[in-house]
Amino acid sequence: MLVAAILRRYSPLVYGALGIGLVLAVVTAFLPWTWLQFLTVGLLIAGIGMFNGESSSRKRARSASE
């Protein structure tokens, strides 16, 4: 649907969000919890959620076409 179409079009952003989240997680891992770490965790969760949603929508599309 709309979300799947957005994910298909902007999939580089999904990987970008994952990459930025991972880099920020490594950089801020040794600091006390700050707003930056909450943002990092949010980016990671959002990136992983988008990645999972994208792969499941592809599976649904593949099974529907068969």
XYZ file of N, CA and C in Angstrom, residues 3-5 17 19 24 26 30 32 41-42 45 52-53 55 59 61:
51
model
N 2.574 2.758 2.411
C 3.842 2.588 3.128
C 4.807 1.737 2.310
N 4.289 0.667 1.719
C 5.153 -0.200 0.905
C 5.690 0.552 -0.304
N 4.857 1.392 -0.915
C 5.310 2.178 -2.063
C 6.401 3.164 -1.652
N 19.319 5.226 7.400
C 18.919 5.366 8.801
C 19.594 4.297 9.657
N 22.457 2.797 8.959
C 23.886 3.121 9.021
C 24.182 4.246 9.990
N 26.174 6.204 15.175
C 25.915 6.963 16.397
C 25.956 6.065 17.627
N 27.822 3.408 18.075
C 29.231 3.137 18.405
C 29.874 4.372 19.020
N 30.059 4.960 24.806
C 30.864 5.137 26.013
C 30.497 6.390 26.787
N 27.544 8.780 28.915
C 26.305 8.583 29.675
C 25.100 8.846 28.765
N 18.887 5.221 19.402
C 18.041 4.046 19.597
C 16.771 4.173 18.753
N 16.213 5.368 18.713
C 15.026 5.586 17.891
C 15.298 5.354 16.415
N 15.687 1.542 15.828
C 14.390 0.864 15.862
C 13.589 1.197 14.606
N 12.305 -4.467 8.065
C 11.437 -5.645 8.196
C 10.149 -5.458 7.410
N 9.574 -4.267 7.460
C 8.352 -3.998 6.717
C 8.572 -4.114 5.222
N 10.883 -5.979 3.638
C 11.090 -7.365 3.218
C 9.786 -8.152 3.278
N 7.718 -10.084 0.187
C 7.252 -11.481 0.238
C 5.774 -11.565 -0.137
N 4.094 -9.448 -1.986
C 3.947 -9.145 -3.405
C 4.356 -10.349 -4.250
